Short mmCIF file of C-alpha atoms and ligand atoms in Angstrom, two decimals:
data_model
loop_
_atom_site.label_atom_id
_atom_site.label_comp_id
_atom_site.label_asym_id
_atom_site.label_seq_id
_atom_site.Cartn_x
_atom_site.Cartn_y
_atom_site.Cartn_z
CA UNK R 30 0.00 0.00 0.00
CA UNK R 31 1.27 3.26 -0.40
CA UNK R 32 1.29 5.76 2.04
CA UNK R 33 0.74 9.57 1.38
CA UNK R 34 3.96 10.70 2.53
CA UNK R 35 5.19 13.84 4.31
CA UNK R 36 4.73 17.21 3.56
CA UNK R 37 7.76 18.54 2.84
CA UNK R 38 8.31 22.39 2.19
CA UNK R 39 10.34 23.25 -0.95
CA UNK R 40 13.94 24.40 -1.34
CA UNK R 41 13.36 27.73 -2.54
CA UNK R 42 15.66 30.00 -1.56
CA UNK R 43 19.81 29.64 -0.42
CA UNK R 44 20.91 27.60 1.84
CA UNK R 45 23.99 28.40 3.99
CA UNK R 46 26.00 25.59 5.16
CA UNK R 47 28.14 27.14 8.24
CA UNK R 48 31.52 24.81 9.28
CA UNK R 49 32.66 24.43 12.29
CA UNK R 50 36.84 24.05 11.24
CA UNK R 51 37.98 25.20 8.26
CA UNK R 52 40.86 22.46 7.95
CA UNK R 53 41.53 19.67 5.36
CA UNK R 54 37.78 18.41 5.18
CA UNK R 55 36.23 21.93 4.92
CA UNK R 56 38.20 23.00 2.17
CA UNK R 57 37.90 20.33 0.26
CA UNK R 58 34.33 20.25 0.39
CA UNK R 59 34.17 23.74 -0.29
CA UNK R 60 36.44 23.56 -3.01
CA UNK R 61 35.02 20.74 -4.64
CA UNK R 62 31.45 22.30 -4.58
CA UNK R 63 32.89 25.18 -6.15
CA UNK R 64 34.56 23.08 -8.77
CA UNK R 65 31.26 21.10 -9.61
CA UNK R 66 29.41 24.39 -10.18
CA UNK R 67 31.98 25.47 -12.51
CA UNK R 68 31.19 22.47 -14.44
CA UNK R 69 35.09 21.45 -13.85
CA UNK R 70 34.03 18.03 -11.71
CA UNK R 71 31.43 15.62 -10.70
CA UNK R 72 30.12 15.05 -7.80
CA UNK R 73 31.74 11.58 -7.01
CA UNK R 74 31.20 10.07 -3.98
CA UNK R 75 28.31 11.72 -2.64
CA UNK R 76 24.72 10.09 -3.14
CA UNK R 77 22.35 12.70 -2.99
CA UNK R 78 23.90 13.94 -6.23
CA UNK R 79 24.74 10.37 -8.01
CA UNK R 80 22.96 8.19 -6.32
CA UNK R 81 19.15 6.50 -7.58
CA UNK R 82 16.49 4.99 -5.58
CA UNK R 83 14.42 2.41 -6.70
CA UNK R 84 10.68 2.53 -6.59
CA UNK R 85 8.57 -0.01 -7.38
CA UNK R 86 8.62 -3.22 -8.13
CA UNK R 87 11.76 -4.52 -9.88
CA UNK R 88 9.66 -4.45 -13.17
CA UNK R 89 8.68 -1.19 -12.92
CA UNK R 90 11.47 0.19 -14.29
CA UNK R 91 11.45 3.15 -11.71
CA UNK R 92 14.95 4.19 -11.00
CA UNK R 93 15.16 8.31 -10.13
CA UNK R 94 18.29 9.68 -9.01
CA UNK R 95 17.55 10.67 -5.30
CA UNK R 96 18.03 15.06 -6.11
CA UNK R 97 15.42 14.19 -8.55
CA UNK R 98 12.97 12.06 -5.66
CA UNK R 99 13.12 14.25 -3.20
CA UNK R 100 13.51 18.17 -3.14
CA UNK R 101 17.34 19.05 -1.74
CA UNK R 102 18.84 22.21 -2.24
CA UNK R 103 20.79 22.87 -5.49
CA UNK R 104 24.08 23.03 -5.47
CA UNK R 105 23.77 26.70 -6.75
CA UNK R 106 21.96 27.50 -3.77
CA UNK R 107 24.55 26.98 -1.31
CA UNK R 108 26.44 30.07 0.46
CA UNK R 109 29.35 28.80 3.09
CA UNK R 110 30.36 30.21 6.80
CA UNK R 111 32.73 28.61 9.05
CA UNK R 112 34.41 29.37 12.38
CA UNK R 113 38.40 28.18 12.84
CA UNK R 114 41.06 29.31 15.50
CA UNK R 115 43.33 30.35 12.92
CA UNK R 116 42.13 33.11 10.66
CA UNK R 117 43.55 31.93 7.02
CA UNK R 118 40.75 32.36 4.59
CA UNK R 119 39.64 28.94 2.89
CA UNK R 120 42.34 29.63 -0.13
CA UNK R 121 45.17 29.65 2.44
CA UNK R 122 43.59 27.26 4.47
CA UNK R 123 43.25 24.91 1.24
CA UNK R 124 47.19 25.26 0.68
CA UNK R 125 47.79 24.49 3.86
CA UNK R 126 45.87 21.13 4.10
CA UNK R 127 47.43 20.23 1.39
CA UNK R 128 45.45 17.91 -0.50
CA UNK R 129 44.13 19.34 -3.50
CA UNK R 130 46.26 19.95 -6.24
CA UNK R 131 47.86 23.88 -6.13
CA UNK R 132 46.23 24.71 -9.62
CA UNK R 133 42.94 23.23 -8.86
CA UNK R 134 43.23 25.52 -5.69
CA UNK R 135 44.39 28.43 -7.53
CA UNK R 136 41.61 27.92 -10.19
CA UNK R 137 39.00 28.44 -7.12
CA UNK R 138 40.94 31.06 -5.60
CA UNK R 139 38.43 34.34 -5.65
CA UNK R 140 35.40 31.88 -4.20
CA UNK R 141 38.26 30.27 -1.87
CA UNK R 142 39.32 33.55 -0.64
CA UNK R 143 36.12 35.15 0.08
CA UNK R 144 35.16 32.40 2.95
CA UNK R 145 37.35 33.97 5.72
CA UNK R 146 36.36 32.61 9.00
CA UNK R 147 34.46 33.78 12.03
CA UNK R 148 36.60 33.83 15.67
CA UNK R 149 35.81 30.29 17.52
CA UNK R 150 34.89 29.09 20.74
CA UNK R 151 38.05 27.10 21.59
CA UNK R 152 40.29 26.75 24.96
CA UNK R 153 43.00 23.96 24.39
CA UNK R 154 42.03 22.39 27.62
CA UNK R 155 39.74 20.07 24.80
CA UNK R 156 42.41 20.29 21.98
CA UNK R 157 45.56 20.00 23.39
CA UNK R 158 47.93 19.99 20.10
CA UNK R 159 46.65 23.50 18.68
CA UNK R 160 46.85 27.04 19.23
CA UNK R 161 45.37 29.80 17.55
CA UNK R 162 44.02 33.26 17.45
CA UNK R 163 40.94 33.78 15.96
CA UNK R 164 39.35 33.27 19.13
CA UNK R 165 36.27 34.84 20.75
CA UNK R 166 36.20 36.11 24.14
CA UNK R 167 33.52 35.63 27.05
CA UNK R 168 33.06 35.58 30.81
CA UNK R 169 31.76 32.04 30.95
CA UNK R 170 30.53 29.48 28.26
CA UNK R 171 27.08 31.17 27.96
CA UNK R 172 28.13 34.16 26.87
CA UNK R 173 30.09 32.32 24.08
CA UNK R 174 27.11 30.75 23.12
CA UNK R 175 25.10 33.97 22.88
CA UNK R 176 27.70 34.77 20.57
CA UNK R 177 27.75 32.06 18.12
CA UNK R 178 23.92 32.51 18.07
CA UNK R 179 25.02 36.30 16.86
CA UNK R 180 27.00 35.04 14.45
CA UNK R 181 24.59 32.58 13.03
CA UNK R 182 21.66 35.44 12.72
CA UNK R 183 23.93 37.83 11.76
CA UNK R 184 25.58 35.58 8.76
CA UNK R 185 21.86 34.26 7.61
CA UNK R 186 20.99 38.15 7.16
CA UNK R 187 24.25 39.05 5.28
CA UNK R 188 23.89 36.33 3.39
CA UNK R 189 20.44 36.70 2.81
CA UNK R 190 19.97 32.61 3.64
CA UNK R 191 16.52 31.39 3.55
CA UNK R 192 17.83 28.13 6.03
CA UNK R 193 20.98 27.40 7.46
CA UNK R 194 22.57 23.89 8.45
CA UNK R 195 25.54 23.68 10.58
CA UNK R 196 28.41 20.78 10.39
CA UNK R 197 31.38 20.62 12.54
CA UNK R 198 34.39 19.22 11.03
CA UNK R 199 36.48 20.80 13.69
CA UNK R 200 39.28 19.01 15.36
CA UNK R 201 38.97 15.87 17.64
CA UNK R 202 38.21 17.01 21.16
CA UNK R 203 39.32 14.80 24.18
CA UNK R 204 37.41 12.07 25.49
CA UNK R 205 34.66 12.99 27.42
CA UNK R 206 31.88 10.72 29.30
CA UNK R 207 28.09 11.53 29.56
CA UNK R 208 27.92 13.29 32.93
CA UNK R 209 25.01 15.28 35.38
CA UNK R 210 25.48 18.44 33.36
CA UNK R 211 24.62 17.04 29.88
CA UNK R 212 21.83 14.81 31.44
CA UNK R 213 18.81 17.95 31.61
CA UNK R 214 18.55 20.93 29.64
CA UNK R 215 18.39 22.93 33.24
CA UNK R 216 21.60 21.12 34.37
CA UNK R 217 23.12 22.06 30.84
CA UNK R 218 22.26 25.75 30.96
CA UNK R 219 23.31 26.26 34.46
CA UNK R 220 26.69 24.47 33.45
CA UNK R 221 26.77 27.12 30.96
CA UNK R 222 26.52 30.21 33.42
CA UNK R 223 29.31 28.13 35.59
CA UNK R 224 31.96 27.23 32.94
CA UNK R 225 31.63 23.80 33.78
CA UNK R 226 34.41 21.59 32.29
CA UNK R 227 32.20 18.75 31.28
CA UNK R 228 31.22 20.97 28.51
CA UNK R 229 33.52 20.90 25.86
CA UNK R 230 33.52 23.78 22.89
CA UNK R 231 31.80 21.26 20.29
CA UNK R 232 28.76 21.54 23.01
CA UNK R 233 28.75 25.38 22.79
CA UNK R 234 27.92 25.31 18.69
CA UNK R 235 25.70 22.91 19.48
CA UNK R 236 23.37 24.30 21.99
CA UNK R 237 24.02 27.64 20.01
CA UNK R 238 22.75 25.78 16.64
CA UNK R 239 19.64 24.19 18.39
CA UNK R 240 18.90 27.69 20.22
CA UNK R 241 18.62 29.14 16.48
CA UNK R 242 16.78 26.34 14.86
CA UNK R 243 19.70 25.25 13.09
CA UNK R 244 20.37 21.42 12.19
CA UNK R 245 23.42 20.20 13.60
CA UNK R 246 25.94 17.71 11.92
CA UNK R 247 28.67 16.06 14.10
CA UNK R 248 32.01 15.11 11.80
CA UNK R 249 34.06 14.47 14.94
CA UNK R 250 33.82 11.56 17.61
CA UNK R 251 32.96 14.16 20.44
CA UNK R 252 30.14 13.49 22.46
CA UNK R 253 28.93 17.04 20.75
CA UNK R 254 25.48 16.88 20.19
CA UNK R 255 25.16 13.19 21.51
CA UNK R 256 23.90 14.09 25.29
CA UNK R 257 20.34 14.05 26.95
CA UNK R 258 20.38 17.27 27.19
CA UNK R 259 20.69 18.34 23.38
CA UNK R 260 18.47 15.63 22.41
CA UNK R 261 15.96 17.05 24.32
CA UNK R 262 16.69 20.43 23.32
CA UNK R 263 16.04 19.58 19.43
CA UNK R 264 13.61 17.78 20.20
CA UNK R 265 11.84 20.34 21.87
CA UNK R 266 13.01 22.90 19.02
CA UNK R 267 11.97 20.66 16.29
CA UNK R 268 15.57 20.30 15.21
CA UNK R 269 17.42 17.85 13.10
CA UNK R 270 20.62 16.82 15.10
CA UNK R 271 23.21 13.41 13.68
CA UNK R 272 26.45 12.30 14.52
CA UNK R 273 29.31 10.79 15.37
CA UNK R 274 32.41 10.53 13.36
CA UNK R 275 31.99 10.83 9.48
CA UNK R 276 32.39 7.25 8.40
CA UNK R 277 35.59 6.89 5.45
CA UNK R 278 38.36 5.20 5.24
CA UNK R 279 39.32 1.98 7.67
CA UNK R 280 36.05 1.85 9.57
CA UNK R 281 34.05 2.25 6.23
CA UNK R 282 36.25 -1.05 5.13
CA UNK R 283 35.16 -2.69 8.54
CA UNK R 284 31.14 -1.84 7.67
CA UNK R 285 31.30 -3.28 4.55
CA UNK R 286 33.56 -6.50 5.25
CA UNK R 287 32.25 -7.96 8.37
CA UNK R 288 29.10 -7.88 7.69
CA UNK R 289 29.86 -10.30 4.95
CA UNK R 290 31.91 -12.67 6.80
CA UNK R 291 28.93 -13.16 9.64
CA UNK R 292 26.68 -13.63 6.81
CA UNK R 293 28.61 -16.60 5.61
CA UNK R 294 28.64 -18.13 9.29
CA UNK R 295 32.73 -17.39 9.26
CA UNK R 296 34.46 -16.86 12.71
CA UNK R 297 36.99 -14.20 13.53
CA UNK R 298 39.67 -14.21 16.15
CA UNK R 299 41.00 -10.98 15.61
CA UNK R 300 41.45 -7.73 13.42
CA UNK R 301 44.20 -5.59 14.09
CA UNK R 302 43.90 -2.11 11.89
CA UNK R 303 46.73 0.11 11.97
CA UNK R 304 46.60 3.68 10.15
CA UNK R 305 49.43 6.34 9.06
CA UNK R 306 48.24 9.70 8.84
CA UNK R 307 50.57 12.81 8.63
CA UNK R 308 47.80 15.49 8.52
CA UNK R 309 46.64 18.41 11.06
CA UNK R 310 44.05 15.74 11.77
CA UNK R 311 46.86 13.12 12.61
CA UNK R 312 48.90 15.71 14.68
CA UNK R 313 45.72 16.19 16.83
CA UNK R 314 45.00 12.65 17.02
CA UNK R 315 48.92 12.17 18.19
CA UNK R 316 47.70 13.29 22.17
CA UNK R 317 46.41 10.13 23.68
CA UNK R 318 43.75 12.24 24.86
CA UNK R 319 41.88 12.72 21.43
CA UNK R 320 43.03 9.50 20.45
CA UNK R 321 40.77 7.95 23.04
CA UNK R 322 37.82 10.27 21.72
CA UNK R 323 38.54 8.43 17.99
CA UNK R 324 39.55 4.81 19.70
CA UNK R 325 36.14 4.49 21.68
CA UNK R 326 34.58 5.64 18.16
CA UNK R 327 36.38 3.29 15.91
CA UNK R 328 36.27 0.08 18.69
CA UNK R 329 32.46 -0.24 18.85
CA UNK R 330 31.67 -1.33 15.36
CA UNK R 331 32.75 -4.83 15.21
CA UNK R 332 31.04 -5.85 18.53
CA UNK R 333 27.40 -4.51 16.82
CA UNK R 334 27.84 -6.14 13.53
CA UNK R 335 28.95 -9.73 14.73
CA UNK R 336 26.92 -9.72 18.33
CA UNK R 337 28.79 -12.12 19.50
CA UNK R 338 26.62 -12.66 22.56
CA UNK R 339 24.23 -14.37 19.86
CA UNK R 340 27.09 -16.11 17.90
CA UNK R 341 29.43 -16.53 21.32
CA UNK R 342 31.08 -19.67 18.56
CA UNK R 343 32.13 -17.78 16.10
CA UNK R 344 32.87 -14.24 18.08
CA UNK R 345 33.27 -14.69 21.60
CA UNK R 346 36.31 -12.78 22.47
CA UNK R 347 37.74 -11.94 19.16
CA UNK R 348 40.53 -9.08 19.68
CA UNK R 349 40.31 -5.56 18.11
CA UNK R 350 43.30 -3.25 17.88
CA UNK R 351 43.19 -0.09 16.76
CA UNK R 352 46.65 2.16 15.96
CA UNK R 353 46.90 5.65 14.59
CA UNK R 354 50.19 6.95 13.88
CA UNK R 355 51.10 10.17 13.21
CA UNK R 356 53.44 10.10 10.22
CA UNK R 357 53.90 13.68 8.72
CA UNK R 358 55.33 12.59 5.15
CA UNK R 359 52.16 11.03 4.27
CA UNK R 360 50.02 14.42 5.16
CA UNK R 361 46.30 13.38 4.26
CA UNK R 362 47.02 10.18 2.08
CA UNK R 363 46.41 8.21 4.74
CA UNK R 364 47.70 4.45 4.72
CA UNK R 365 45.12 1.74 6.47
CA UNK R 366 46.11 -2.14 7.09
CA UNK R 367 44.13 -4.34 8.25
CA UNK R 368 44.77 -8.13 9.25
CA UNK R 369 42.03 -10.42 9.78
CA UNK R 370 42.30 -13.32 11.07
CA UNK R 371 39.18 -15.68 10.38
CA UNK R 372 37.97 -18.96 10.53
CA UNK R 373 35.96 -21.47 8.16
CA UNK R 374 34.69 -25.16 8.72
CA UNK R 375 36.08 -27.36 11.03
CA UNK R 376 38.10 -24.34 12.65
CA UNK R 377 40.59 -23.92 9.76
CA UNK R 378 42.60 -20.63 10.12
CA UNK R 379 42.58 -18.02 7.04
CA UNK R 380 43.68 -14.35 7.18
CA UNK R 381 42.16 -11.13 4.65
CA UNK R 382 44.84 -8.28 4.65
CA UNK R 383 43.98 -5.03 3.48
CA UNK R 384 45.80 -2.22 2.44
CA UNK R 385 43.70 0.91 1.44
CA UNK R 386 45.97 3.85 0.19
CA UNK R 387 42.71 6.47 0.50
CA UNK R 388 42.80 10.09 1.15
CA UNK R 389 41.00 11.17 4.15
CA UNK R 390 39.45 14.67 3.12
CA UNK R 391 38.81 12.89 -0.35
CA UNK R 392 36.64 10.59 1.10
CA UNK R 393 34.72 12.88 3.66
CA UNK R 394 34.15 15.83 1.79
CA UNK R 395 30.96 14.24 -0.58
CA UNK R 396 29.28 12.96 3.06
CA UNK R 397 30.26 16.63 4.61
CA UNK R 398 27.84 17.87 1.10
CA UNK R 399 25.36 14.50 1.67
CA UNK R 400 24.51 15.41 5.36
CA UNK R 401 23.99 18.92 4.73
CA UNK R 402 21.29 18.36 2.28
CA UNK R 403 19.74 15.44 3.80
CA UNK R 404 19.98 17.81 7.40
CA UNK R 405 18.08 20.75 5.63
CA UNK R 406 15.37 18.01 3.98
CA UNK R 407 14.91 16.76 7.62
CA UNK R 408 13.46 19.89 8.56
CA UNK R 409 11.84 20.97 5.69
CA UNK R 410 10.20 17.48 6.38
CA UNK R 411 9.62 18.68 10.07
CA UNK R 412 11.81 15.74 11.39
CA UNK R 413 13.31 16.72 14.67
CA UNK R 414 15.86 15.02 17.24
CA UNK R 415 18.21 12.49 16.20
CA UNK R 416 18.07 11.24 12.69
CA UNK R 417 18.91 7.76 12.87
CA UNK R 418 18.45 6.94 9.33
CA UNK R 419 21.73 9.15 8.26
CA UNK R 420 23.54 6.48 10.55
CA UNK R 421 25.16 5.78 7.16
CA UNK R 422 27.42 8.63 7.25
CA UNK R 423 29.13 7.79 10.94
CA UNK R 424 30.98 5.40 12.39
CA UNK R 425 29.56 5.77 15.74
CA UNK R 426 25.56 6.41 14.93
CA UNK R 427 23.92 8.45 17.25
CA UNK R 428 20.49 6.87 18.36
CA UNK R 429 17.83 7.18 20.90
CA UNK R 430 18.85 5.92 24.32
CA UNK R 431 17.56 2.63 24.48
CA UNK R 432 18.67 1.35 21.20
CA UNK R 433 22.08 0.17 19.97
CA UNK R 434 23.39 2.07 16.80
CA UNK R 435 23.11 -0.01 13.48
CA UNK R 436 26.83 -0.50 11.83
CA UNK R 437 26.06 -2.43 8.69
CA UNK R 438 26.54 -0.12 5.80
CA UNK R 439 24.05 -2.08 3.73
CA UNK R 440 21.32 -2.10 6.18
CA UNK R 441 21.95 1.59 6.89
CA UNK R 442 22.10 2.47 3.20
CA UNK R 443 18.49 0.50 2.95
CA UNK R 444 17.08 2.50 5.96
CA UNK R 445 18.17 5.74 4.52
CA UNK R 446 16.69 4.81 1.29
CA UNK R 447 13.32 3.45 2.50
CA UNK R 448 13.20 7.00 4.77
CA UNK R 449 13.07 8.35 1.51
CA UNK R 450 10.55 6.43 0.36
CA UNK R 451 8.63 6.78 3.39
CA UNK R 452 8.93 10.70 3.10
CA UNK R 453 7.47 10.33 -0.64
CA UNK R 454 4.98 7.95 0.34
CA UNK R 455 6.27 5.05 -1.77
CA UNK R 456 6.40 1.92 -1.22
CA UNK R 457 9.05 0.34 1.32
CA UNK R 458 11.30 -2.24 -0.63
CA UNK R 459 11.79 -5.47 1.32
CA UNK R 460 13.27 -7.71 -0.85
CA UNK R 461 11.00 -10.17 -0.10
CA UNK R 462 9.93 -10.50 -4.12
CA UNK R 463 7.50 -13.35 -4.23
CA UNK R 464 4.90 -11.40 -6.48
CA UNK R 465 7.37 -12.09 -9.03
CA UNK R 466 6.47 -15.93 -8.56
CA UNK R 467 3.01 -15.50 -8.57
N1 LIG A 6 38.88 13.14 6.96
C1 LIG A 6 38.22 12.09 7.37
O1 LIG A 6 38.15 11.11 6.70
C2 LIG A 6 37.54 12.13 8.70
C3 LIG A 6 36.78 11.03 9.07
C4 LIG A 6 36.12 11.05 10.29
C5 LIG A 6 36.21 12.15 11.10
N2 LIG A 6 36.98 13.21 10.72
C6 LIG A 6 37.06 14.31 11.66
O2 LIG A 6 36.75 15.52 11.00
C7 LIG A 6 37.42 16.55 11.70
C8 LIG A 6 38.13 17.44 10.69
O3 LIG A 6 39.18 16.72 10.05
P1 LIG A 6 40.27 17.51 9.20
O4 LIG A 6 41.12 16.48 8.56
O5 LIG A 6 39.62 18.55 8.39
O6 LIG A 6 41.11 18.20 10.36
P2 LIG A 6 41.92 19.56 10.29
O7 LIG A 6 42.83 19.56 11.47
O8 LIG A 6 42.52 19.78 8.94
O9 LIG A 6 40.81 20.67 10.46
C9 LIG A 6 40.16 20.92 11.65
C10 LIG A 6 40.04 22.41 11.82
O10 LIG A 6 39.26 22.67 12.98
C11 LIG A 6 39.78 23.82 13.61
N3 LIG A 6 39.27 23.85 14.97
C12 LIG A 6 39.64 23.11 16.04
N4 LIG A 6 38.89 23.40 17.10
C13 LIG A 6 37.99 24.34 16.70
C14 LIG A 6 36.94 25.02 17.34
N5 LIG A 6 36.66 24.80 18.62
N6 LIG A 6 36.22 25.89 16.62
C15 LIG A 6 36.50 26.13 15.30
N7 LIG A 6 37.50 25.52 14.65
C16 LIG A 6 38.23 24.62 15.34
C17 LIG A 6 41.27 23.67 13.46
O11 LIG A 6 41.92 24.89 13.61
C18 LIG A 6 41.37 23.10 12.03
O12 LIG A 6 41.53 24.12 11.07
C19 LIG A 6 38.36 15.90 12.71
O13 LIG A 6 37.76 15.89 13.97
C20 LIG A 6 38.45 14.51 12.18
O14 LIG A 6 38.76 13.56 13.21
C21 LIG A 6 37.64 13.23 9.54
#
């Protein structure tokens, strides 16, 4: 049967997309959006502009590309913002990062150069490898909420934005556990007034973002946006919030492969994944502090795909290592090896080894674009709180309380898609395909 679907309001108008970090993934993602409107690239890697949906029945013959199912934002529509500590414009920035070619950069340079970002909220206390300048002042975390909810009105006016969506692809923050200031929105705001240091800077742009209606993407494994307290703020709001940890290169490997393996009944006594990484990113990551923030992230994957609590003879106790090294030479080209060690019938050993040369901001910037869009259709589609079905885009899936976050890339891709169909009213494909047989 099909459903009605949603109402969802149209995209007239521009959209601003505000970042949180200008650094290697920012740029990029500018950059490449730029490039794409020039006509000088396509939009690989990101499925709101390549990917289809199909509707139907398999004979139907009803395959639209997903900009064309649902109404997202054109590409032309889209003004950037960002905040960073360090004041470089997004040209300089760009250079810096490193991983765009210098012509392709210089090529972009007038749009590149006119993104020149706003002063941050930042203390190093949460970041303790960087140091910058373009810092805002306040006399307690509050007040530097009040004025990232300044800047936010004050850029949608300049700007003359219609909606805004916010995504922070700011640096990994150190590790911080859900505590009794993030567990009420009273308890939150009063930790606000007091400068409590359970509240991290990622916390500030979020409450800020919720405060102003603003949808709220987390690129970063901080706890962010992930806390009773902002959940119940955007819920309360009618905001779209998502998170943790944009899913790319190793872990993105991980989704895809053990899924497989449990589906073929194989056993698995360990995966070790080790990573070389010589970005800003990496140099961040290199305090064990903000390493922890990314290990907790990257650990809980395996665990939720193989439960081995239901299959205790196949994963009971299987070890998972995870290594980031900080190797300059290799800036954002990061290198990722994994060795799996599995097992088949009657017990016998076998080992997968992968190698996956990627590049980091490569890989991120088309989900930075995807989550944006899909954010702003969320609330044209008056979805508020967490949206679980973007789970896709994470590696650590923010969900509502009582329900463990869903790792398999292919069942996350299907939820995303059937929320899609759901929105449009179509029907929900199950696979199940016995009219066929009829
Ligand atoms: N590239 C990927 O594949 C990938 C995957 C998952 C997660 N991430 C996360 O995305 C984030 C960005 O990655 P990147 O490679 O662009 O890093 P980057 O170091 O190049 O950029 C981060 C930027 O954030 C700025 N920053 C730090 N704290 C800030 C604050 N409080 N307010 C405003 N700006 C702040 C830094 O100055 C820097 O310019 C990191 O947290 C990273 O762990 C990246």
């Amino acid at each position: 049967m099909v459903e009605k679907g949603v109402d969802i309001a149209p995209a007239n108008g521009k959209l601003g997309i505000l970042l949180v970090g200008l650094g290697a993934v920012s740029t990029t993602f500018v950059a490449g959006v730029e490039a794409i409107r020039k006509g000088a690239a396509q939009p690989i890697g990101s499925l709101t502009q390549m990917g289809t949906v199909r509707l139907g029945k398999r004979t139907d013959n009803r395959c639209p590309k997903i900009k064309d199912f649902v109404p997202l934002a054109d590409l032309d529509d889209i003004v950037f913002g960002a905040w960073d500590i360090f004041a470089d414009s997004a040209y300089e920035a760009a250079l810096h990062a490193g991983v765009l070619e210098k012509s392709l950069v210089e090529d972009l340079r007038e749009q590149l150069d006119s993104l020149k970002p706003m002063p941050a909220v930042f203390s190093q206390n949460y970041v303790k490898r960087l140091n910058g300048t373009n810092i805002k002042d306040g006399k307690n975390k509050m007040e530097l909420a009040e004025q990232i909810i300044r800047d936010i009105a004050d850029f949608k006016a300049e700007k003359g934005c219609d909606r805004l969506v916010i995504v922070w692809a700011a640096s990994t923050e150190i590790f911080l556990e859900i505590s009794d200031v993030h567990r009420t929105i009273e308890a939150f705001e009063k930790g606000l007034y007091d400068d409590d240091a359970n509240i991290a800077p990622s916390m500030i742009y979020a409450y800020a973002a919720i405060k102003s209606g603003v949808p709220f993407a987390n690129g970063a494994p901080n706890l962010t946006v992930d806390v009773p307290a902002l959940a119940r703020l955007a819920e309360q709001n009618g905001v779209p919030i998502c998170g943790k940890d944009f899913k790319t290169g190793q872990t993105f490997m991980k989704t895809m492969i053990a899924p497989g393996l449990k589906a073929r009944m194989l056993g698995l006594d360990g995966w070790y994944s080790t990573n070389i990484l010589g970005n800003r990113d990496g140099e961040v990551l290199d305090d064990p502090e903000s390493f922890k923030t990314k290990e907790e992230s990257k650990l809980s994957v395996l665990e939720h795909i193989l439960q081995p609590d239901v299959y205790p003879e196949l994963y009971k106790d299987f070890s998972h290592v995870v290594r980031i090294n900080y190797y300059p030479p290799r800036g954002d080209n990061k290198e990722g090896w994994d060795a799996i060690d599995i097992f088949g019938w009657l017990g016998y050993k076998m080992q997968i080894k992968i190698d996956f040369m990627c590049r980091d901001s490569i890989l991120a910037a088309p989900l930075c674009l995807d989550l944006a869009l899909f954010m702003d259709l969320a609330q044209r589609a008056k979805m508020k709180g967490v949206q679980e079905w973007l789970s896709f885009y994470f590696k650590a899936p923010q969900t509502a309380p009582e329900l463990y976050p869903e790792h398999d890339i292919f069942i996350q891709l299907m939820k995303l898609k059937n929320t899609l169909r759901h929105l449009k009213g179509e029907d929900l494909i199950t696979h199940l395909g016995l009219e066929y047989y009829d």
